[in-house]
PDB file of C-alpha atoms in Angstrom:
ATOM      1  CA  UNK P  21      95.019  94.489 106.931  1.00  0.00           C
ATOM      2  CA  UNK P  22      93.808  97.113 104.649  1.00  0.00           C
ATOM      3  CA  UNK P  23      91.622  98.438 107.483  1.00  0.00           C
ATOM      4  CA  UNK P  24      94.393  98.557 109.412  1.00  0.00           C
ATOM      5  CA  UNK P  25      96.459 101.048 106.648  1.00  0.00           C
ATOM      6  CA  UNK P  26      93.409 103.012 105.987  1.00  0.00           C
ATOM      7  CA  UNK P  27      93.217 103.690 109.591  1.00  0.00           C
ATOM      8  CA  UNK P  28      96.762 105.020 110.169  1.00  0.00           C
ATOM      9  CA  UNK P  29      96.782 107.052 107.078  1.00  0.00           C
ATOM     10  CA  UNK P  30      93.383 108.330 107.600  1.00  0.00           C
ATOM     11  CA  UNK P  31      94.375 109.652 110.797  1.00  0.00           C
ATOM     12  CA  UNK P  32      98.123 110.626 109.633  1.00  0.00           C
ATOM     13  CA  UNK P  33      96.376 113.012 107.115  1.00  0.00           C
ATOM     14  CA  UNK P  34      93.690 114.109 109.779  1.00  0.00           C
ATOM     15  CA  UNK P  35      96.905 115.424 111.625  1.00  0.00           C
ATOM     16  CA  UNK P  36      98.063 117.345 108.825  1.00  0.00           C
ATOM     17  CA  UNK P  37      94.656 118.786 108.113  1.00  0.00           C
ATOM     18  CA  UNK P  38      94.057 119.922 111.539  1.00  0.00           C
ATOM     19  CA  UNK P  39      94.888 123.604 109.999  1.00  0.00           C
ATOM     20  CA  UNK P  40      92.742 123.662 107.566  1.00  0.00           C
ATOM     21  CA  UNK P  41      88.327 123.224 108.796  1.00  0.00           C
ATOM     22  CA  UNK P  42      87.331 123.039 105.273  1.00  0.00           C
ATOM     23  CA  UNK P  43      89.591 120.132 104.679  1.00  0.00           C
ATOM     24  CA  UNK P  44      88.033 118.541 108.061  1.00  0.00           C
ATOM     25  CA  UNK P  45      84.866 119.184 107.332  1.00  0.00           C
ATOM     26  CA  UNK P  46      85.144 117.397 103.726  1.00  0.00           C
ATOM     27  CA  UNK P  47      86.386 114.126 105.259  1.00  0.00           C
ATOM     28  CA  UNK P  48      83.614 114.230 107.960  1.00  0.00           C
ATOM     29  CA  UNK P  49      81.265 114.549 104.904  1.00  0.00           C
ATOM     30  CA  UNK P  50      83.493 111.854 102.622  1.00  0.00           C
ATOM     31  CA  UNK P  51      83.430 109.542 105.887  1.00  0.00           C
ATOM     32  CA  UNK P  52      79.741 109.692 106.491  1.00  0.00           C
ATOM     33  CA  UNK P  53      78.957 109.110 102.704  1.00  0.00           C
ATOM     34  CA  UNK P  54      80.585 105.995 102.917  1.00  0.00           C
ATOM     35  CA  UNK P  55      79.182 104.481 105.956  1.00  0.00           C
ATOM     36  CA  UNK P  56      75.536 105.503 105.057  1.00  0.00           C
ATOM     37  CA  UNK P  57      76.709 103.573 101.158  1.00  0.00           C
ATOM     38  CA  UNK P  58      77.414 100.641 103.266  1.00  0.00           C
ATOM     39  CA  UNK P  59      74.489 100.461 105.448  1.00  0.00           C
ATOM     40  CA  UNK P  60      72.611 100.578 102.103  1.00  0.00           C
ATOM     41  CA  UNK P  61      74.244  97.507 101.158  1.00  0.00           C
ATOM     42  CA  UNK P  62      74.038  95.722 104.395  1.00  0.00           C
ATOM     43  CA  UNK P  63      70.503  96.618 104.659  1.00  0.00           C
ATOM     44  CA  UNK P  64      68.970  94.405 101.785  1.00  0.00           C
ATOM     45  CA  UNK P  65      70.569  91.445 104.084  1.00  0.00           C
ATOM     46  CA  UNK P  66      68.817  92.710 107.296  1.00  0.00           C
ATOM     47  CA  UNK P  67      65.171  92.543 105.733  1.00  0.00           C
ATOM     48  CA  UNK P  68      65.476  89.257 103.659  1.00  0.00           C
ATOM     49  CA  UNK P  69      63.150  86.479 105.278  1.00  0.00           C
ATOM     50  CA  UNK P  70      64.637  83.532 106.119  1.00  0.00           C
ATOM     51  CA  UNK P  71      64.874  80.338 104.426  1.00  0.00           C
ATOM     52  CA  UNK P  72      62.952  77.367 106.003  1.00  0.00           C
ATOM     53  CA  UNK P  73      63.733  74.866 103.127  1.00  0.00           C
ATOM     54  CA  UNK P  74      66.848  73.042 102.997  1.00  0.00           C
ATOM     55  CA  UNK P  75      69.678  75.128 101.428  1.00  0.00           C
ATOM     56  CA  UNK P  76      71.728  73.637  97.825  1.00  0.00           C
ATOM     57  CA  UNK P  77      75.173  73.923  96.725  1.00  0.00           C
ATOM     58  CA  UNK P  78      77.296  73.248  93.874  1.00  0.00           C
ATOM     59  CA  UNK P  79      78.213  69.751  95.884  1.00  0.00           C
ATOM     60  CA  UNK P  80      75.331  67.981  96.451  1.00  0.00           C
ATOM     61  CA  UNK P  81      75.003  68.518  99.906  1.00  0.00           C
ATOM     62  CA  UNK P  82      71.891  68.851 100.935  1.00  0.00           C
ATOM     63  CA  UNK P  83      72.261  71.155 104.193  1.00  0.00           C
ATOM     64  CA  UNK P  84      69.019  72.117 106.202  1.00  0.00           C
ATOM     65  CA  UNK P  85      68.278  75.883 108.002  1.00  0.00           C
ATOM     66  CA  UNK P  86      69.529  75.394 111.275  1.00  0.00           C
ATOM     67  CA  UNK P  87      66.480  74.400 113.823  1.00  0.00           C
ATOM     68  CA  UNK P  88      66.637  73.087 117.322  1.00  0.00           C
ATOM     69  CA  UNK P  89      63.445  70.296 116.962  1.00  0.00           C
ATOM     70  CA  UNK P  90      64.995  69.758 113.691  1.00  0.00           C
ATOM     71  CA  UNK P  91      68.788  69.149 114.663  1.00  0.00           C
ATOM     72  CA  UNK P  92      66.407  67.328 117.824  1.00  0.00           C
ATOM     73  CA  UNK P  93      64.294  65.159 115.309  1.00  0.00           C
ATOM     74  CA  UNK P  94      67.729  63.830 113.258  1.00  0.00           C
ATOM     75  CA  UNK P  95      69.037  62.965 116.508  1.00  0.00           C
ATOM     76  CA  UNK P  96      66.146  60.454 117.859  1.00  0.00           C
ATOM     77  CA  UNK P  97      66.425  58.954 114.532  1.00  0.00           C
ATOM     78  CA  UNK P  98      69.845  57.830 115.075  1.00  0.00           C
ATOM     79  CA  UNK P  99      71.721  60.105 112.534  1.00  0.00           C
ATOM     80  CA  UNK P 100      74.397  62.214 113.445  1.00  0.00           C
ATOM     81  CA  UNK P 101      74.330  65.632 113.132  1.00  0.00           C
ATOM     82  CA  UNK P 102      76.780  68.267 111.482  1.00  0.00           C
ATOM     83  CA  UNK P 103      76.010  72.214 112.025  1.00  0.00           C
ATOM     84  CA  UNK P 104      77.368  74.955 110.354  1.00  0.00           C
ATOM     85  CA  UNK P 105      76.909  78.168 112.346  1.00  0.00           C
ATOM     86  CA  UNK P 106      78.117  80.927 109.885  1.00  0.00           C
ATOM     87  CA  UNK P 107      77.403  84.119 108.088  1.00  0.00           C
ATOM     88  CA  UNK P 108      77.593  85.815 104.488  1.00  0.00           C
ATOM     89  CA  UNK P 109      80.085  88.278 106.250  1.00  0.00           C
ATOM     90  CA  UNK P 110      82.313  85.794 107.450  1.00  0.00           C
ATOM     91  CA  UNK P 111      85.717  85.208 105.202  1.00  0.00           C
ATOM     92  CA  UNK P 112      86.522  82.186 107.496  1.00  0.00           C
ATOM     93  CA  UNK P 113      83.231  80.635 107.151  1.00  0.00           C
ATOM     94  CA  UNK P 114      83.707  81.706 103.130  1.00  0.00           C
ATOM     95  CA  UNK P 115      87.224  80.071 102.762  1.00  0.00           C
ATOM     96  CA  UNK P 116      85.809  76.675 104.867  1.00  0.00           C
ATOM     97  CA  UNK P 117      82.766  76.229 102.466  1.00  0.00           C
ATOM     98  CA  UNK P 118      85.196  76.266  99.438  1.00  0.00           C
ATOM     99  CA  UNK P 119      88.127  74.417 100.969  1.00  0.00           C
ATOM    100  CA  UNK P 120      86.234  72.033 102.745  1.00  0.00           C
ATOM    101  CA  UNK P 121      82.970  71.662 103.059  1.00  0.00           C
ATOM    102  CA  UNK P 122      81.438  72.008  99.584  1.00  0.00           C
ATOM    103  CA  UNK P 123      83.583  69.231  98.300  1.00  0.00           C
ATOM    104  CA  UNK P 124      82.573  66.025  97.319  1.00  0.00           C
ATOM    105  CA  UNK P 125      85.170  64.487 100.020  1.00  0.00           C
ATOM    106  CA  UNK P 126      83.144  66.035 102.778  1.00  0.00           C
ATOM    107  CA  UNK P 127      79.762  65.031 100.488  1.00  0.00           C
ATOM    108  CA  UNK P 128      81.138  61.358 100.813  1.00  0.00           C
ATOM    109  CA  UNK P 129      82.370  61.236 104.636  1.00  0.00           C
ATOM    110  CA  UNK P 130      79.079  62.671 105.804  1.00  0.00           C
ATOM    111  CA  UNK P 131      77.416  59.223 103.612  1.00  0.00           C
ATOM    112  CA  UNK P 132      80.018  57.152 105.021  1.00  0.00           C
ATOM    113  CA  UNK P 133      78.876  58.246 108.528  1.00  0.00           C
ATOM    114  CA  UNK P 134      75.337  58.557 108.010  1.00  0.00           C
ATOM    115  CA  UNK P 135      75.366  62.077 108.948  1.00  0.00           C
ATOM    116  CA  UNK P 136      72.636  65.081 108.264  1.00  0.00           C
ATOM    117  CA  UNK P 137      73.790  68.067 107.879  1.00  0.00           C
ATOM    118  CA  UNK P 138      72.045  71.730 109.181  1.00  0.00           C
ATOM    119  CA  UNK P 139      73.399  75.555 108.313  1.00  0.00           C
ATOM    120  CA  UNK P 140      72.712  77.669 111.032  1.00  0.00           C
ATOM    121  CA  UNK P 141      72.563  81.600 109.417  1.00  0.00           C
ATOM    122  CA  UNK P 142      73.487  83.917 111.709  1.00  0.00           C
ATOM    123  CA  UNK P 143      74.067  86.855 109.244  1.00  0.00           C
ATOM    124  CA  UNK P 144      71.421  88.711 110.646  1.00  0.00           C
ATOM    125  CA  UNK P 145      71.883  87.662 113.969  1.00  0.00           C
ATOM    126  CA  UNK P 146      68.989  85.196 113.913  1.00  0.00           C
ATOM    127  CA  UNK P 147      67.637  84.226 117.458  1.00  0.00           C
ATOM    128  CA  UNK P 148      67.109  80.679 117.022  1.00  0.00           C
ATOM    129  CA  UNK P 149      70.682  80.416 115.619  1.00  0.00           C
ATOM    130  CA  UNK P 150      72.185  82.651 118.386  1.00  0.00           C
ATOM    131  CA  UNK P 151      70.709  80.294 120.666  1.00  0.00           C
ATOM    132  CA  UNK P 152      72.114  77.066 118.794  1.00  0.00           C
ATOM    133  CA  UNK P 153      75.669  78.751 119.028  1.00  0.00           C
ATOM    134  CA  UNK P 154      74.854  79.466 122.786  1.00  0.00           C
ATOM    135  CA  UNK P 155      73.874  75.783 123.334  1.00  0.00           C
ATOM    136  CA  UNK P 156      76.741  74.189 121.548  1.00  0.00           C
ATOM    137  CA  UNK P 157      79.347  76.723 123.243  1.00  0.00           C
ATOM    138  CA  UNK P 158      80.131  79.192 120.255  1.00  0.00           C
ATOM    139  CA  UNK P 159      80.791  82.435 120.668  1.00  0.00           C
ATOM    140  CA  UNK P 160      80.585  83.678 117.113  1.00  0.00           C
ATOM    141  CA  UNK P 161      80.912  82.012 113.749  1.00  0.00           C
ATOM    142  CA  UNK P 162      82.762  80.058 112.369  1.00  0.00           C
ATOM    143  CA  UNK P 163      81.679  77.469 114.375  1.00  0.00           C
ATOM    144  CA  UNK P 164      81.083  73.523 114.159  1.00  0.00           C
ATOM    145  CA  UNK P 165      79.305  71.103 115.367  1.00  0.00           C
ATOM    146  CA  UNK P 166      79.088  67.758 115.342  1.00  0.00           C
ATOM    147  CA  UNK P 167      76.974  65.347 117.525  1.00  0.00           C
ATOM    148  CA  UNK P 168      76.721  61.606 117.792  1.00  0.00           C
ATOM    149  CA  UNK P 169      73.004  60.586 118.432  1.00  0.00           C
ATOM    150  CA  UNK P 170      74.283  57.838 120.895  1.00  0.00           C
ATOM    151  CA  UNK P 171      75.367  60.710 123.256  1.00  0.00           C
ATOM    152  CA  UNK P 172      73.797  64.137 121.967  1.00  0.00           C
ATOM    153  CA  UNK P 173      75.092  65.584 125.325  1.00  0.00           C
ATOM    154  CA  UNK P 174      78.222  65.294 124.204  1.00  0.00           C
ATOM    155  CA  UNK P 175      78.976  67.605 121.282  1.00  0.00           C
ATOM    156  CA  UNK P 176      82.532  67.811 119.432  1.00  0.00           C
ATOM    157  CA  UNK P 177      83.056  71.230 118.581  1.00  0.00           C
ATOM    158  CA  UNK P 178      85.673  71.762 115.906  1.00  0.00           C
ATOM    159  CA  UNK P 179      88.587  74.276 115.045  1.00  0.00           C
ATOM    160  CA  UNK P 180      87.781  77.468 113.276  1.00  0.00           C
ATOM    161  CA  UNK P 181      89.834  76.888 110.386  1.00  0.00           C
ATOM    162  CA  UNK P 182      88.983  73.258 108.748  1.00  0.00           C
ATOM    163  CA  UNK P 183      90.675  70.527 106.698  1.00  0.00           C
ATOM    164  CA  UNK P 184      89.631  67.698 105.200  1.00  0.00           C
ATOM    165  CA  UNK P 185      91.833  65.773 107.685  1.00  0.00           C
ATOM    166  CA  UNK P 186      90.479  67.440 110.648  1.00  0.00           C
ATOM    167  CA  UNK P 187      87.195  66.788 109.824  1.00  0.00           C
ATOM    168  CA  UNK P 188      88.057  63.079 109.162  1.00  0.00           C
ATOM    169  CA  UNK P 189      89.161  62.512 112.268  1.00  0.00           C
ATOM    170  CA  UNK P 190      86.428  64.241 114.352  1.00  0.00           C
ATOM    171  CA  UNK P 191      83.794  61.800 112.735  1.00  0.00           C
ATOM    172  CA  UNK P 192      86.049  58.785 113.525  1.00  0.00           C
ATOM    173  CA  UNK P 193      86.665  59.744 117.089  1.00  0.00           C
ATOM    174  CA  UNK P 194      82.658  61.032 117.930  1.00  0.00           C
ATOM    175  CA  UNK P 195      80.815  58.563 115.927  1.00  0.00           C
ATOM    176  CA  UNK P 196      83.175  55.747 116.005  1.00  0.00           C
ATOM    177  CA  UNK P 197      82.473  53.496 113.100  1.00  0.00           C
ATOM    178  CA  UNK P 198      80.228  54.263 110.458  1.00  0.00           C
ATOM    179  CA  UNK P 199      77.091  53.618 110.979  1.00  0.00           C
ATOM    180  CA  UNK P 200      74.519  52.150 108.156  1.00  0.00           C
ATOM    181  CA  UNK P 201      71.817  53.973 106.694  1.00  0.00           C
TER     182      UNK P 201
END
């Protein structure tokens, strides 16, 4: 929304100074200044390595860097599998970590089901995790997974925006009963 109003009265007052080059020319130089202040921001997130160890949170979950023979691996062992495709730019993917998903009533339903749980990065547009979101029909992030190993060909993929209760009833319906571990 606020991109939206900078927008319109960035361009309102680029009407205005149509008259006056000098004033053009400063908002060309104002306007460049700030995009090469963000790239230098964005670019420390570009060049970070990736992490191949599992990744902690205030909750307790333990979730694991997204990997195909790994989600693969949990799968043959009978567990079910919840992914997380997301991204440190993402707001959605922000507000469903600290609404949902860090909380120890998503900690206990992935127990009760038996269920491991993998973060797919895709902040810097990671090809193993653009290829997960491919697989599992996701177009972007947010986007979740989850997959009962007694039919891994058939996926649930939930809504963008979660709730406890959503998330409830997507383990009931795709893995059924809860299994033992």
């Amino acid at each position: 929304m606020l991109g939206v109003f900078v927008w319109i009265w960035v361009s309102k007052w680029l009407q205005e100074a149509t008259a006056r080059p000098a004033t053009v020319a400063m908002t060309h130089i104002l306007l460049l200044m700030a995009l090469t202040g963000g790239a230098l921001k964005v670019w420390p997130l570009l060049i970070a390595p990736r992490s191949t160890t599992s990744i902690s949170n205030s909750s307790g979950i333990q979730w694991r860097p997204y990997a195909e023979d790994r989600v693969a691996e949990a799968i043959m062992a009978g567990r079910g599998v919840f992914v997380d495709f997301t991204a440190d730019w993402c707001v959605t993917c922000k507000v469903n970590e600290t609404l949902v998903l860090n909380t120890p009533a998503f900690e206990n339903l992935l127990k009760q089901y038996s269920v491991i749980t993998f973060k797919g990065d895709w902040t810097r547009g990671d090809e193993d995790v653009t290829r997960g979101l491919k697989k599992y029909n996701g177009l972007g992030v947010p986007h979740y997974v989850l997959v009962n190993p007694a039919n891994p060909g058939k996926f649930q993929v939930l809504p963008t925006i979660l709730t406890y209760s959503t998330l409830e009833e997507a383990f009931r319906s795709a893995l059924e009963k809860p299994q033992k571990k």
